[in-house]
XYZ file of C-alpha atoms in Angstrom:
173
model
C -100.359 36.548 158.635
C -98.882 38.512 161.676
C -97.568 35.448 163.308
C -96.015 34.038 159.610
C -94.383 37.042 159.357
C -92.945 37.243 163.054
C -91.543 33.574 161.985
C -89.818 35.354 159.356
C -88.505 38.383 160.993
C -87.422 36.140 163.752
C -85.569 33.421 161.592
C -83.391 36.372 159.059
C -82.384 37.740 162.673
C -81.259 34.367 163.651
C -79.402 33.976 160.347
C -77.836 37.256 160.654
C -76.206 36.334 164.233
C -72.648 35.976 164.460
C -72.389 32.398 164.981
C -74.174 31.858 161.532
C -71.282 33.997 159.992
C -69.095 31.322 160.591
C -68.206 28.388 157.366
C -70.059 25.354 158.032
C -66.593 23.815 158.225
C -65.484 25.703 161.477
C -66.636 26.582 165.073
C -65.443 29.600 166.981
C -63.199 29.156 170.152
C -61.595 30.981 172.643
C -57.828 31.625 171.454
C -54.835 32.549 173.630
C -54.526 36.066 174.371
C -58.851 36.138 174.662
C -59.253 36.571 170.757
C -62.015 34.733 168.722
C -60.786 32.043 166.495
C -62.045 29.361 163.936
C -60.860 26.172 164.118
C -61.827 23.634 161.225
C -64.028 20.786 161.981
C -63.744 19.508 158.124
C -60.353 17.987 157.631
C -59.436 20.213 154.496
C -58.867 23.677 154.139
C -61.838 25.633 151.855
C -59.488 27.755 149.775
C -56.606 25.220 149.573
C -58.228 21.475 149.722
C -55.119 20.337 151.609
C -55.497 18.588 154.833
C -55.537 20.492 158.054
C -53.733 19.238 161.051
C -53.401 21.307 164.743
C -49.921 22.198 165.007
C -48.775 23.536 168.514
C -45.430 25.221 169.237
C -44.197 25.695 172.799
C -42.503 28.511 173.985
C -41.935 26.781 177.076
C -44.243 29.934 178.846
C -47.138 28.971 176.361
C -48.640 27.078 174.142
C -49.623 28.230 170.787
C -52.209 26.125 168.216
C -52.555 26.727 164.880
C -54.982 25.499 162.462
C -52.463 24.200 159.630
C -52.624 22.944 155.887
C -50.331 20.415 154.886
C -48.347 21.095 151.699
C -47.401 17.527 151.315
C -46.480 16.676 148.012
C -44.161 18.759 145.530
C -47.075 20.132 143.407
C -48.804 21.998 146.776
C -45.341 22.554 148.505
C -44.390 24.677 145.390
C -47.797 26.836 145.490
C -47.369 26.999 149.012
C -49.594 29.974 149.993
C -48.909 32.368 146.721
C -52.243 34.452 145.372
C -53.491 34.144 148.783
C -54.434 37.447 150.493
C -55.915 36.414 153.598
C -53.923 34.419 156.252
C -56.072 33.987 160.236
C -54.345 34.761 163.445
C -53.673 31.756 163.977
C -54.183 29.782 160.277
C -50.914 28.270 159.290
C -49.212 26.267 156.591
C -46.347 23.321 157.164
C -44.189 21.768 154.636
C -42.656 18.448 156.073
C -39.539 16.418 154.257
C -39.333 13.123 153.892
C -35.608 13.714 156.041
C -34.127 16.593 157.503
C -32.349 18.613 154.751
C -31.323 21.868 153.864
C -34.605 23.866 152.959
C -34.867 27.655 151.201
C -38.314 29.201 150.711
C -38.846 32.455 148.625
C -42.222 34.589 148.336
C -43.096 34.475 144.624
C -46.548 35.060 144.401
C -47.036 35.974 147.426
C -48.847 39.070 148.752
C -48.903 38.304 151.863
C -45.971 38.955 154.387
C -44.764 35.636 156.274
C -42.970 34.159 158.765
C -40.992 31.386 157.847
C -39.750 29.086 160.365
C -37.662 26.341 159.737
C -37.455 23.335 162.435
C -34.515 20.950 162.883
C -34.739 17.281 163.175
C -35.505 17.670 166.846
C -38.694 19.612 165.965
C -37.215 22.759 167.623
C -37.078 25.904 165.617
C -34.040 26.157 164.133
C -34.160 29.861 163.222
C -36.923 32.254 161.595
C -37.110 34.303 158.314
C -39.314 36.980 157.700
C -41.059 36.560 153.991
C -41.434 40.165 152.160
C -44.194 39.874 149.805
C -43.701 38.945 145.631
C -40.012 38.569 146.246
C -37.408 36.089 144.597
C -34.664 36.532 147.126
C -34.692 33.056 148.914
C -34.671 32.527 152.719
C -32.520 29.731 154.038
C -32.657 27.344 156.962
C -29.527 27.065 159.483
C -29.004 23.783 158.926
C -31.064 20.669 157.715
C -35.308 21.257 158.472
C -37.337 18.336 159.069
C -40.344 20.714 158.151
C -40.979 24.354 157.631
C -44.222 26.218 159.093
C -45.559 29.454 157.771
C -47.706 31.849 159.862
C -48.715 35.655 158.699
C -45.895 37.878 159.204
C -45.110 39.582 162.696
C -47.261 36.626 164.466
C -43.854 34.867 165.753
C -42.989 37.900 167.200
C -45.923 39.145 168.722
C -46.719 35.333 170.367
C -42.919 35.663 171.779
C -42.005 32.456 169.171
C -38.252 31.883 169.202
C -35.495 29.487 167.968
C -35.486 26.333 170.398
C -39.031 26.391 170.591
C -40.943 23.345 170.523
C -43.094 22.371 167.049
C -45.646 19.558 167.692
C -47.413 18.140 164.596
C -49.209 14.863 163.537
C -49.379 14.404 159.819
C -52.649 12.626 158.619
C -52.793 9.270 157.403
């Protein structure tokens, strides 16, 4: 009896540990700037269903990788991230175009505050819009966007993400 119940004790202490806390879908790296993140090993997102892709922009000092749903057709490109309340570190969202064009985003929605970054046909950021939360107002690109890429608001800023930065991407097949 003493040893079935050490099994026990020692197996709800093993499911308690931290690495157990983590979805089956992800695994726990080490991120830039020494934080924890969790990068998807299933190739959709849990809340979302869309397809994630690594997306990397470069500062040309760094390199910065986000886990990233694709909003790829008009249905999920007009939810975008709206009623979602939780957005990672490093969790992202990209909307790609068929061709470059003109693009404008709003935050309908949306309670979560977001940077919205728009990138030119040369897959450089063209320029950067902060999102404020539940509003209409609608945030332009300078020029035509091949894609725009969504990260929680304040994150371009604090990973020192500019216009003319690099945005690397590979949409699934």
């Amino acid at each position: 009896m003493v040893k079935w119940f050490s099994l026990l004790v020692a197996g709800t202490l093993a499911a308690c540990s931290a690495t157990e806390s983590v979805p089956a879908t992800a695994q726990v790296v080490e991120a830039q700037e020494g934080e924890a993140r969790t990068i998807a090993r299933s190739k959709t997102h849990p809340i979302s269903q869309l397809p994630l892709i690594e997306v990397t922009v470069d500062t040309g000092e760094k390199r910065v990788d986000f886990v990233t749903e694709v909003a790829n057709t008009p249905e999920t490109q007009s939810r975008g991230l709206m009623f979602r309340t939780e957005l990672g570190d490093f969790d992202a969202m990209i909307f790609p175009s068929g061709r470059a064009q003109p693009r404008s985003f709003w935050m309908k929605n949306t309670p979560l505050p977001l940077d919205i970054i728009f990138i030119g046909p040369d897959r450089r950021i063209t320029n950067i819009e902060a999102g404020v939360p539940y509003s209409t107002d609608s945030v332009h690109s300078d020029g035509p966007a091949l894609a725009v890429f969504e990260i929680r608001g304040g994150r371009a800023e604090a990973l020192g993400i500019e216009p003319g930065d690099l945005v690397e991407w590979a949409l699934p097949r």
